[in-house]
């Protein structure tokens, strides 16, 4: 359970990114499946080139932002529909990520001298149980990111991002270039996603070219599970709800795997579980309306 | 103030569905004009406002605003000159944002936007004062989401947002058509007050012929993409609705008829 809470806190970073595009900008951005492994790949590349984890993380964030920018340009400049723009970037990133990594999977191993924030943490605070060190660190990180994002969404640009997803006509009438706002929003979102990828690479100690598959749906699942849990009105509450959603979603998948184990559920069935979860939650309002009519 | 020259606007051009929404339209708006625009359904009134605002670019012709040719400028780059309120009461505001957030967006119209916090206390104070003047009790609801307000309240907010930041031109597209008569009257009066106090030039589309003649200083009547009548001054003061309709029939050899136009006898 503590493990899934850790995972939840970690993937909450990605969920916050998905929240920016899907909910604030109303831009269903599928870049995520490419920018997540990109963050991990960039981190691994930096580690193998002998850089410390902080550098790896910074370059990963920049990489994610650029990936988002690319999707944004496809959409705003080339007028390619949102979904297709994301898929195109995602598919391009698959090859780019392989280029960055040099091979389909890389391990980040202490024996090779690769340091991660987690090994640094363990070496600095000797005597504390590693599990709780990680937990505390991830909790601190997500709270920091949450506060930063809350502030960002209350700045002039942040407000413009939220308004663009709500009413583009109004935004234009108020002298805002919606294209510019979309570029900013999608970049920030993917920067977060890549950061999540870089953290996850360190967390599990290896990077796999396929680790991004289904990440956007996992992120969306977290966002909507959060919406079921809290239904916040203010950004302050909504970002908490996204983080909670991510944690609950990870716990739910862990439980599903545990239970499912006895009926032959395999780890690779997880994507099916996630897909069904999202489908059920999204279809729920329709069923409810139907039921009410029947009565 | 504003000049449109030989504007043509087509929709679905070069297809079997081609529509010519504006036909060689030319007219000039003087500083301080408050022009009401009437016309049958599909006459091209909304298209005309969209050309002025930059939401649509014309196929031919030029748009000259305050001495500058803005024909090719996108809407967001003309925005600081104008404010706009629409018929749909959800179109003039962002419903998922709070009242004060909506105002804050309007507050920086025409200025660069950066990473400053969008709202501060002096601003809030200003918003509250503006809302108090309107007298709809909205000054206590600054932190409510606009989606929770009534249509009339939303339209009042949209009007205030449209007039924040010294625009020169106010574009109103049947902005009271979806409101109940009492609220419509209030919003119309608020519009007039704002136009007078802020010394705005205004274009107002309406389906109510009585309002069209009672408000403003000049009335345009449109039909099939053309301006059929352009009446102002003494002539307009004496004009009755019946005479207006007669003049229209004379020109177009048909009756001015739409399902939505209110004649005074309908009241
Ligand atoms: N986006 C569009 N695509 C295709 N045709 C359009 C579009 N907008 C307007 N038209 C057509 O252009 C013509 C003028 O429409 P417009 O909306 O300007 O009329 P209007 O005078 O505002 O009418 P109403 O009183 O119904 O609002 C109509 O024939 C309409 O069908
Ligand atoms: Mg119209």
Coordinates of C-alpha atoms and ligand atoms in Angstrom, one line a residue:
Chain A
X1 CA 0.0 0.0 0.0
X2 CA 2.8 2.5 0.9
X3 CA 4.3 1.6 -2.5
X4 CA 1.1 2.5 -4.3
X5 CA 0.8 5.8 -2.4
X6 CA 4.4 6.6 -3.5
X7 CA 3.5 5.7 -7.0
X8 CA 0.3 7.8 -6.7
X9 CA 2.2 10.8 -5.5
X10 CA 4.7 10.4 -8.3
X11 CA 2.1 10.0 -11.1
X12 CA 0.2 12.9 -9.6
X13 CA 2.8 15.1 -11.4
X14 CA 1.6 13.6 -14.7
X15 CA -2.0 14.0 -13.7
X16 CA -1.5 17.7 -13.0
X17 CA -0.1 18.0 -16.5
X18 CA -3.0 16.2 -18.0
X19 CA -5.4 18.4 -16.0
X20 CA -3.9 21.5 -17.6
X21 CA -4.6 20.4 -21.1
X22 CA -7.7 18.3 -20.8
X23 CA -9.5 20.5 -18.2
X24 CA -8.1 24.0 -18.3
X25 CA -7.3 24.3 -22.0
X26 CA -10.0 21.8 -23.2
X27 CA -7.3 20.4 -25.4
X28 CA -7.2 16.6 -25.4
X29 CA -3.4 16.3 -25.7
X30 CA -2.0 12.8 -26.5
X31 CA 1.6 14.0 -26.6
X32 CA 1.8 12.6 -23.1
X33 CA 2.4 9.0 -24.2
X34 CA 5.6 10.3 -25.9
X35 CA 6.7 13.1 -23.6
X36 CA 6.6 10.8 -20.5
X37 CA 9.1 8.3 -21.8
X38 CA 11.0 11.2 -23.3
X39 CA 11.6 12.7 -19.8
X40 CA 12.8 9.3 -18.7
X41 CA 15.0 8.8 -21.7
X42 CA 16.5 12.2 -21.4
X43 CA 17.3 11.6 -17.8
X44 CA 18.9 8.2 -18.5
X45 CA 21.0 9.8 -21.3
X46 CA 22.2 12.5 -18.9
X47 CA 23.0 10.0 -16.2
X48 CA 24.9 7.9 -18.7
X49 CA 26.8 11.0 -19.8
X50 CA 27.9 11.5 -16.2
X51 CA 25.6 14.4 -15.2
X52 CA 24.0 14.5 -11.7
X53 CA 20.2 14.0 -11.3
X54 CA 19.4 17.7 -11.1
X55 CA 20.8 18.3 -14.5
X56 CA 19.0 15.3 -15.9
X57 CA 15.7 16.6 -14.4
X58 CA 16.1 20.1 -15.8
X59 CA 16.9 18.9 -19.3
X60 CA 14.0 16.4 -19.2
X61 CA 11.7 19.3 -18.3
X62 CA 13.0 21.4 -21.2
X63 CA 12.5 18.4 -23.5
X64 CA 9.0 17.9 -22.4
X65 CA 8.2 21.6 -22.9
X66 CA 9.6 21.5 -26.4
X67 CA 7.5 18.4 -27.2
X68 CA 4.4 20.3 -26.1
X69 CA 5.4 23.3 -28.1
X70 CA 5.7 21.0 -31.2
X71 CA 2.2 19.7 -30.7
X72 CA 1.0 23.2 -30.1
X73 CA 2.5 24.4 -33.4
X74 CA 1.0 21.5 -35.3
X75 CA -2.4 22.5 -33.9
X76 CA -2.2 26.3 -34.1
X77 CA 0.0 26.9 -37.0
X78 CA -0.7 23.9 -39.3
X79 CA -4.3 23.8 -38.1
X80 CA -4.1 20.0 -37.5
X81 CA -6.9 18.8 -35.2
X82 CA -5.9 18.5 -31.5
X83 CA -6.0 14.7 -31.2
X84 CA -4.1 14.2 -34.4
X85 CA -1.4 16.8 -33.4
X86 CA -0.8 14.9 -30.2
X87 CA -0.6 11.5 -31.9
X88 CA 1.8 12.9 -34.5
X89 CA 4.2 14.2 -31.9
X90 CA 3.8 11.0 -29.9
X91 CA 4.8 8.8 -32.9
X92 CA 7.8 11.1 -33.8
X93 CA 8.9 11.0 -30.2
X94 CA 9.0 7.2 -30.2
X95 CA 11.9 7.3 -32.7
X96 CA 13.5 10.3 -31.0
X97 CA 13.3 8.6 -27.6
X98 CA 15.0 5.5 -29.1
X99 CA 17.7 7.8 -30.5
X100 CA 18.2 9.4 -27.1
X101 CA 18.4 6.1 -25.4
X102 CA 20.4 4.2 -28.0
X103 CA 18.6 1.0 -27.2
X104 CA 15.1 0.0 -26.1
X105 CA 15.9 -0.1 -22.4
X106 CA 18.5 1.2 -20.1
X107 CA 19.0 0.6 -16.4
X108 CA 20.1 3.3 -14.0
X109 CA 22.3 1.3 -11.8
X110 CA 24.3 2.4 -8.8
X111 CA 27.0 -0.1 -9.8
X112 CA 27.6 2.0 -12.8
X113 CA 27.7 5.1 -10.7
X114 CA 24.4 6.6 -11.6
X115 CA 23.0 8.7 -8.9
X116 CA 19.3 9.5 -8.5
X117 CA 17.5 11.9 -6.2
X118 CA 16.5 8.8 -4.3
X119 CA 20.0 7.5 -3.8
X120 CA 21.1 11.0 -2.7
X121 CA 18.2 11.1 -0.3
X122 CA 19.2 7.7 1.2
X123 CA 22.8 8.7 1.5
X124 CA 22.0 12.1 3.1
X125 CA 19.5 10.8 5.7
X126 CA 21.1 7.6 6.8
X127 CA 19.3 5.8 9.5
X128 CA 15.8 6.6 8.3
X129 CA 13.8 3.9 6.6
X130 CA 14.1 4.4 2.8
X131 CA 10.5 3.8 2.1
X132 CA 9.4 6.7 4.3
X133 CA 12.2 8.9 3.0
X134 CA 10.9 8.4 -0.5
X135 CA 7.3 9.0 0.6
X136 CA 8.2 12.2 2.4
X137 CA 10.2 13.5 -0.6
X138 CA 7.5 12.7 -3.1
X139 CA 4.9 14.3 -0.9
X140 CA 7.1 17.4 -0.6
X141 CA 7.6 17.5 -4.3
X142 CA 4.0 17.2 -5.2
X143 CA 2.9 19.9 -2.7
X144 CA 5.6 22.2 -4.1
X145 CA 4.4 21.6 -7.6
X146 CA 0.7 22.0 -6.6
X147 CA 1.4 25.4 -5.0
X148 CA 3.4 26.5 -8.0
X149 CA 0.7 25.4 -10.4
X150 CA -2.0 27.1 -8.2
X151 CA -0.1 30.3 -8.4
X152 CA 0.5 30.0 -12.1
X153 CA -3.2 29.4 -12.8
X154 CA -3.9 32.7 -11.0
X155 CA -1.5 34.8 -13.0
X156 CA -2.6 36.8 -16.0
X157 CA -1.4 34.0 -18.3
X158 CA -2.9 31.3 -16.1
X159 CA -6.3 33.0 -16.2
X160 CA -6.0 33.3 -20.0
X161 CA -5.3 29.6 -20.2
X162 CA -8.4 28.7 -18.2
X163 CA -10.5 31.2 -20.2
X164 CA -9.3 29.8 -23.5
X165 CA -10.6 26.4 -22.6
X166 CA -13.9 27.9 -21.6
X167 CA -14.7 30.5 -24.3
X168 CA -12.3 31.2 -27.1
X169 CA -14.4 33.9 -28.6
X170 CA -14.3 35.9 -25.4
X171 CA -10.6 35.5 -25.1
X172 CA -10.1 36.9 -28.6
X173 CA -12.5 39.7 -27.8
X174 CA -10.4 40.6 -24.8
X175 CA -7.3 40.9 -26.9
X176 CA -5.6 37.6 -26.1
X177 CA -4.1 35.5 -28.9
X178 CA -5.6 32.1 -28.1
X179 CA -2.9 30.3 -30.1
X180 CA -0.2 31.8 -28.0
X181 CA -2.0 30.7 -24.8
X182 CA -2.5 27.2 -26.1
X183 CA 1.3 26.9 -26.9
X184 CA 2.1 28.0 -23.3
X185 CA -0.4 25.7 -21.7
X186 CA 0.5 22.6 -23.7
X187 CA 4.2 23.3 -23.0
X188 CA 3.8 23.6 -19.3
X189 CA 1.7 20.5 -19.3
X190 CA 4.2 18.4 -21.1
X191 CA 7.1 19.8 -19.0
X192 CA 5.3 18.4 -16.0
X193 CA 4.7 15.1 -17.8
X194 CA 8.4 14.8 -18.7
X195 CA 9.4 15.7 -15.1
X196 CA 7.2 12.8 -14.0
X197 CA 8.9 10.5 -16.5
X198 CA 12.3 11.5 -15.2
X199 CA 11.2 10.9 -11.6
X200 CA 9.7 7.6 -12.5
X201 CA 12.9 6.5 -14.2
X202 CA 14.8 7.1 -11.0
X203 CA 12.1 5.6 -8.9
X204 CA 12.1 2.2 -10.7
X205 CA 15.8 2.3 -11.8
X206 CA 15.3 1.7 -15.5
X207 CA 13.9 3.2 -18.6
X208 CA 11.9 1.3 -21.2
X209 CA 11.0 2.7 -24.6
X210 CA 7.4 1.5 -24.1
X211 CA 6.8 2.9 -20.7
X212 CA 4.6 5.7 -22.1
X213 CA 1.9 3.5 -23.5
X214 CA -1.4 4.4 -22.0
X215 CA 0.0 7.1 -19.8
X216 CA -2.4 9.8 -21.1
X217 CA -5.4 7.6 -20.1
X218 CA -3.8 6.8 -16.7
X219 CA -3.5 10.6 -16.2
X220 CA -7.0 11.2 -17.3
X221 CA -8.2 8.3 -15.1
X222 CA -6.6 10.1 -12.1
X223 CA -8.2 13.4 -13.0
X224 CA -11.7 12.0 -13.3
X225 CA -11.4 9.7 -10.3
X226 CA -10.5 12.9 -8.4
X227 CA -13.6 14.6 -9.8
X228 CA -15.7 11.8 -8.5
X229 CA -14.1 12.1 -5.1
X230 CA -14.2 15.9 -4.5
X231 CA -15.9 18.1 -7.1
X232 CA -13.9 21.1 -6.1
X233 CA -14.8 24.6 -7.3
X234 CA -11.6 26.5 -6.7
X235 CA -8.2 25.8 -8.3
X236 CA -6.8 25.2 -4.8
X237 CA -9.3 22.3 -4.2
X238 CA -9.2 21.0 -7.7
X239 CA -5.5 20.5 -7.8
X240 CA -5.8 18.6 -4.4
X241 CA -8.5 16.5 -6.0
X242 CA -6.2 15.7 -9.0
X243 CA -3.5 14.5 -6.6
X244 CA -5.9 12.5 -4.5
X245 CA -7.3 11.0 -7.7
X246 CA -3.9 9.9 -8.8
X247 CA -3.3 8.2 -5.4
X248 CA -6.7 6.5 -5.3
X249 CA -6.3 5.4 -8.9
X250 CA -2.9 3.8 -8.2
X251 CA -4.3 2.1 -5.1
X252 CA -7.3 0.8 -7.1
X253 CA -5.0 -0.7 -9.7
X254 CA -2.9 -2.3 -7.0
X255 CA -5.9 -3.8 -5.4
X256 CA -7.3 -4.9 -8.7
X257 CA -4.0 -6.7 -9.4
X258 CA -4.0 -8.3 -6.0
X259 CA -7.5 -9.6 -6.2
X260 CA -7.3 -10.3 -9.8
X261 CA -4.3 -12.5 -9.3
X262 CA -6.5 -15.3 -8.1
X263 CA -8.7 -15.2 -11.1
X264 CA -5.8 -15.0 -13.5
X265 CA -5.4 -11.3 -13.8
X266 CA -2.0 -10.5 -15.1
X267 CA 0.0 -7.2 -14.9
X268 CA -0.6 -6.6 -18.6
X269 CA -4.3 -6.6 -18.0
X270 CA -3.9 -3.3 -16.2
X271 CA -4.4 -1.2 -19.3
X272 CA -7.8 -3.0 -19.8
X273 CA -8.6 -2.2 -16.2
X274 CA -7.7 1.5 -16.6
X275 CA -9.6 1.7 -19.9
X276 CA -12.7 0.2 -18.4
X277 CA -12.5 2.4 -15.3
X278 CA -12.4 5.5 -17.5
X279 CA -15.2 4.2 -19.7
X280 CA -17.4 3.4 -16.7
X281 CA -16.9 6.8 -15.0
X282 CA -17.4 8.7 -18.2
X283 CA -20.6 6.8 -19.1
X284 CA -22.0 7.0 -15.6
X285 CA -23.9 10.3 -16.2
X286 CA -25.6 8.8 -19.2
X287 CA -26.7 5.7 -17.4
X288 CA -27.9 7.8 -14.5
X289 CA -30.0 10.0 -16.9
X290 CA -31.4 6.9 -18.6
X291 CA -32.3 5.3 -15.2
X292 CA -34.1 8.4 -14.1
X293 CA -36.2 8.4 -17.3
X294 CA -37.1 4.8 -16.8
X295 CA -38.4 5.4 -13.4
Chain B
X1 CA -14.1 56.5 -36.5
X2 CA -15.0 53.5 -38.6
X3 CA -15.3 53.1 -42.3
X4 CA -16.2 50.0 -44.3
X5 CA -15.5 50.1 -48.0
X6 CA -16.9 47.8 -50.6
X7 CA -17.1 44.9 -48.3
X8 CA -18.1 41.6 -49.8
X9 CA -18.4 38.5 -47.7
X10 CA -19.2 35.0 -49.0
X11 CA -19.8 31.8 -47.1
X12 CA -19.1 28.5 -48.7
X13 CA -17.7 30.3 -51.7
X14 CA -17.5 28.4 -55.0
X15 CA -19.8 25.6 -53.7
X16 CA -23.4 24.9 -54.5
X17 CA -24.2 26.4 -51.0
X18 CA -22.5 29.7 -51.7
X19 CA -24.1 32.6 -49.8
X20 CA -23.2 36.2 -50.3
X21 CA -23.8 37.6 -46.8
X22 CA -22.6 41.1 -47.5
X23 CA -22.9 42.9 -50.9
X24 CA -20.6 45.7 -51.7
X25 CA -21.3 47.3 -48.3
X26 CA -19.9 50.8 -47.7
X27 CA -20.7 53.0 -44.8
X28 CA -19.1 55.3 -42.3
X29 CA -19.6 55.6 -38.6
X30 CA -18.8 59.0 -37.1
X31 CA -17.3 59.5 -33.6
X32 CA -20.0 59.3 -31.0
X33 CA -22.6 57.7 -33.2
X34 CA -25.0 55.3 -31.6
X35 CA -26.3 53.3 -34.5
X36 CA -29.1 50.8 -34.2
X37 CA -29.3 48.1 -36.9
X38 CA -32.4 46.2 -37.9
X39 CA -33.1 43.7 -40.6
X40 CA -34.8 40.5 -41.5
X41 CA -33.3 37.1 -40.5
X42 CA -30.1 36.4 -42.5
X43 CA -29.8 40.0 -43.6
X44 CA -26.2 40.0 -42.7
X45 CA -26.3 42.0 -39.4
X46 CA -24.2 39.6 -37.4
X47 CA -21.8 39.1 -40.3
X48 CA -21.3 42.9 -40.4
X49 CA -20.3 43.0 -36.8
X50 CA -18.0 40.1 -37.2
X51 CA -16.3 41.9 -40.1
X52 CA -15.8 45.0 -37.8
X53 CA -14.5 42.9 -34.9
X54 CA -12.2 40.8 -37.1
X55 CA -13.9 37.5 -36.3
X56 CA -14.4 37.2 -40.1
X57 CA -12.1 38.6 -42.7
X58 CA -14.0 40.1 -45.8
X59 CA -13.5 38.6 -49.2
X60 CA -13.0 42.1 -50.7
X61 CA -13.0 45.6 -49.3
X62 CA -11.3 47.4 -46.5
X63 CA -12.1 48.1 -42.9
X64 CA -10.6 51.3 -41.6
X65 CA -10.7 51.9 -37.8
X66 CA -9.6 55.2 -36.3
X67 CA -7.7 56.1 -39.5
X68 CA -5.9 52.7 -39.6
X69 CA -6.5 50.0 -42.2
X70 CA -7.2 47.0 -40.0
X71 CA -8.7 44.7 -42.7
X72 CA -6.2 41.9 -42.2
X73 CA -5.8 42.3 -38.4
X74 CA -7.0 39.3 -36.4
X75 CA -9.7 39.9 -33.8
X76 CA -7.4 39.8 -30.8
X77 CA -5.3 42.6 -32.3
X78 CA -8.3 44.9 -32.8
X79 CA -9.8 44.1 -29.4
X80 CA -8.4 47.0 -27.5
X81 CA -10.5 49.4 -29.7
X82 CA -13.7 47.6 -29.1
X83 CA -16.0 45.7 -26.8
X84 CA -18.6 43.2 -27.7
X85 CA -21.7 41.6 -26.2
X86 CA -23.5 38.8 -27.9
X87 CA -27.1 37.4 -28.0
X88 CA -26.0 34.2 -26.3
X89 CA -25.6 35.1 -22.7
X90 CA -22.8 32.5 -22.3
X91 CA -20.7 34.0 -25.1
X92 CA -19.6 37.3 -23.4
X93 CA -18.1 35.7 -20.3
X94 CA -16.1 32.7 -19.3
X95 CA -18.7 30.8 -17.1
X96 CA -16.2 28.5 -15.3
X97 CA -14.3 31.5 -14.0
X98 CA -15.4 33.7 -11.2
X99 CA -16.8 37.2 -11.6
X100 CA -13.6 38.9 -10.5
X101 CA -11.5 36.6 -12.7
X102 CA -13.6 37.6 -15.7
X103 CA -13.2 41.2 -14.9
X104 CA -9.4 40.8 -14.4
X105 CA -9.2 39.4 -17.9
X106 CA -11.0 42.4 -19.3
X107 CA -8.9 44.7 -17.1
X108 CA -5.7 43.9 -19.0
X109 CA -7.2 44.2 -22.5
X110 CA -4.7 45.8 -24.8
X111 CA -1.9 45.3 -22.3
X112 CA 0.7 42.5 -22.3
X113 CA -0.1 39.6 -20.0
X114 CA 2.6 38.0 -17.9
X115 CA 3.2 36.1 -14.7
X116 CA 1.8 38.7 -12.3
X117 CA -1.0 37.6 -10.2
X118 CA -4.1 38.5 -12.2
X119 CA -6.1 40.1 -9.3
X120 CA -5.2 42.3 -6.4
X121 CA -7.1 44.2 -3.8
X122 CA -7.2 47.6 -5.4
X123 CA -8.6 45.9 -8.6
X124 CA -11.2 44.1 -6.5
X125 CA -12.3 47.4 -5.0
X126 CA -12.7 48.9 -8.5
X127 CA -14.7 45.9 -9.7
X128 CA -16.9 46.2 -6.6
X129 CA -17.5 49.8 -7.3
X130 CA -18.5 49.2 -10.9
X131 CA -20.9 46.4 -9.9
X132 CA -22.4 48.6 -7.2
X133 CA -23.3 51.2 -9.8
X134 CA -25.2 48.7 -11.8
X135 CA -27.3 47.8 -8.8
X136 CA -27.9 44.1 -9.4
X137 CA -26.4 43.0 -6.1
X138 CA -23.5 41.5 -7.9
X139 CA -20.9 43.3 -5.8
X140 CA -21.2 40.6 -3.1
X141 CA -20.7 37.8 -5.6
X142 CA -17.2 38.6 -6.9
X143 CA -16.0 35.1 -6.1
X144 CA -18.9 33.3 -7.6
X145 CA -18.5 31.5 -10.9
X146 CA -20.3 33.4 -13.7
X147 CA -22.0 30.3 -14.8
X148 CA -24.1 30.5 -11.6
X149 CA -25.5 33.9 -12.5
X150 CA -28.8 34.5 -14.3
X151 CA -28.8 35.4 -18.0
X152 CA -29.5 39.0 -17.3
X153 CA -26.7 39.2 -14.7
X154 CA -24.3 37.6 -17.1
X155 CA -25.2 40.1 -19.8
X156 CA -24.6 43.0 -17.3
X157 CA -21.2 41.5 -16.5
X158 CA -20.5 41.1 -20.2
X159 CA -21.4 44.7 -20.8
X160 CA -19.2 45.9 -18.0
X161 CA -16.3 43.7 -19.3
X162 CA -16.8 45.1 -22.8
X163 CA -16.5 48.6 -21.6
X164 CA -13.6 48.2 -19.3
X165 CA -10.3 49.7 -20.6
X166 CA -11.6 52.6 -22.7
X167 CA -12.7 50.9 -26.0
X168 CA -13.8 53.3 -28.7
X169 CA -16.4 51.1 -30.2
X170 CA -19.1 49.0 -28.6
X171 CA -20.7 46.2 -30.7
X172 CA -24.0 44.8 -29.4
X173 CA -25.6 41.9 -31.2
X174 CA -29.2 41.5 -30.0
X175 CA -27.7 41.3 -26.5
X176 CA -31.1 41.5 -24.9
X177 CA -33.0 39.1 -27.2
X178 CA -32.7 36.1 -24.8
X179 CA -33.8 38.0 -21.7
X180 CA -37.3 38.5 -20.3
X181 CA -38.8 41.9 -21.1
X182 CA -38.1 43.5 -17.7
X183 CA -34.4 42.4 -17.6
X184 CA -34.0 43.3 -21.3
X185 CA -35.2 46.8 -20.5
X186 CA -32.7 47.1 -17.6
X187 CA -29.8 45.8 -19.7
X188 CA -30.7 48.2 -22.6
X189 CA -30.8 51.1 -20.2
X190 CA -27.5 50.1 -18.7
X191 CA -26.0 49.9 -22.2
X192 CA -27.2 53.4 -23.0
X193 CA -25.8 54.8 -19.7
X194 CA -22.5 53.2 -20.4
X195 CA -22.4 54.5 -23.9
X196 CA -23.2 58.0 -22.7
X197 CA -20.9 58.1 -19.7
X198 CA -17.9 56.5 -21.5
X199 CA -18.6 58.4 -24.7
X200 CA -18.6 55.3 -26.8
X201 CA -19.4 54.9 -30.4
X202 CA -21.8 52.0 -30.6
X203 CA -23.4 49.6 -33.1
X204 CA -26.5 47.8 -31.7
X205 CA -28.4 45.1 -33.6
X206 CA -32.0 44.7 -32.4
X207 CA -35.2 43.0 -33.5
X208 CA -37.3 45.5 -31.7
X209 CA -38.2 48.3 -34.1
X210 CA -39.3 50.5 -31.3
X211 CA -36.0 50.2 -29.5
X212 CA -34.3 50.8 -32.8
X213 CA -35.9 54.2 -33.2
X214 CA -35.9 55.1 -29.5
X215 CA -32.2 54.4 -28.8
X216 CA -29.3 56.0 -30.5
X217 CA -29.0 58.7 -33.2
X218 CA -29.0 56.7 -36.4
X219 CA -30.8 53.6 -37.7
X220 CA -29.7 51.2 -40.4
X221 CA -32.0 48.8 -42.0
X222 CA -30.5 45.8 -43.7
X223 CA -31.8 43.3 -46.2
X224 CA -30.0 40.5 -48.1
X225 CA -26.5 41.8 -47.4
X226 CA -27.2 45.4 -48.2
X227 CA -28.0 48.5 -46.2
X228 CA -31.5 49.5 -47.4
X229 CA -32.2 52.5 -45.2
X230 CA -29.8 54.8 -43.3
X231 CA -31.8 57.3 -41.3
X232 CA -30.6 59.9 -38.8
X233 CA -31.2 63.5 -37.6
X234 CA -34.6 65.3 -37.6
X235 CA -36.0 62.8 -40.1
X236 CA -35.4 60.0 -37.7
X237 CA -36.9 61.8 -34.7
X238 CA -40.3 62.1 -36.5
X239 CA -40.2 58.7 -38.0
X240 CA -42.8 56.1 -36.8
X241 CA -42.5 52.4 -37.1
X242 CA -45.2 52.3 -39.7
X243 CA -43.4 54.8 -41.8
X244 CA -40.2 52.9 -41.5
X245 CA -41.9 49.7 -42.7
X246 CA -43.5 51.6 -45.6
X247 CA -40.1 53.0 -46.7
X248 CA -38.7 49.5 -46.6
X249 CA -41.5 48.1 -48.8
X250 CA -41.0 51.0 -51.2
X251 CA -37.4 50.2 -51.6
X252 CA -37.4 46.4 -51.7
X253 CA -40.9 45.8 -53.2
X254 CA -41.7 43.4 -50.4
X255 CA -42.9 43.5 -46.9
X256 CA -40.5 43.7 -44.0
X257 CA -41.3 40.5 -42.3
X258 CA -39.5 38.2 -39.9
X259 CA -40.8 36.0 -37.2
X260 CA -39.0 37.9 -34.5
X261 CA -39.4 41.5 -35.3
X262 CA -41.7 43.1 -32.7
X263 CA -44.1 45.7 -34.0
X264 CA -45.4 48.2 -31.5
X265 CA -48.9 46.7 -31.8
X266 CA -47.6 43.3 -30.5
X267 CA -47.0 44.9 -27.2
Ligands
LIG1 N1 -20.6 30.8 -40.4 C1 -21.5 30.8 -41.5 N2 -21.4 29.8 -42.4 C2 -22.2 29.8 -43.5 N3 -23.2 30.8 -43.7 C3 -23.3 31.7 -42.8 C4 -22.4 31.8 -41.6 N4 -22.8 32.9 -40.9 C5 -23.8 33.5 -41.6 N5 -24.1 32.8 -42.7 C6 -25.1 33.2 -43.7 O1 -25.0 34.5 -44.0 C7 -26.2 35.2 -44.1 C8 -26.2 36.4 -43.1 O2 -26.2 35.8 -41.7 P1 -26.1 36.7 -40.4 O3 -25.9 35.9 -39.3 O4 -25.2 37.9 -40.7 O5 -27.6 37.3 -40.4 P2 -28.3 38.2 -39.3 O6 -28.8 39.4 -40.0 O7 -27.5 38.4 -38.2 O8 -29.6 37.3 -39.0 P3 -30.3 37.1 -37.6 O9 -31.3 38.2 -37.5 O10 -31.0 35.8 -37.8 O11 -29.3 37.0 -36.5 C9 -27.2 34.2 -43.8 O12 -27.8 33.7 -45.0 C10 -26.5 33.0 -43.1 O13 -27.1 31.8 -43.4
LIG2 MG1 -27.6 37.7 -36.1

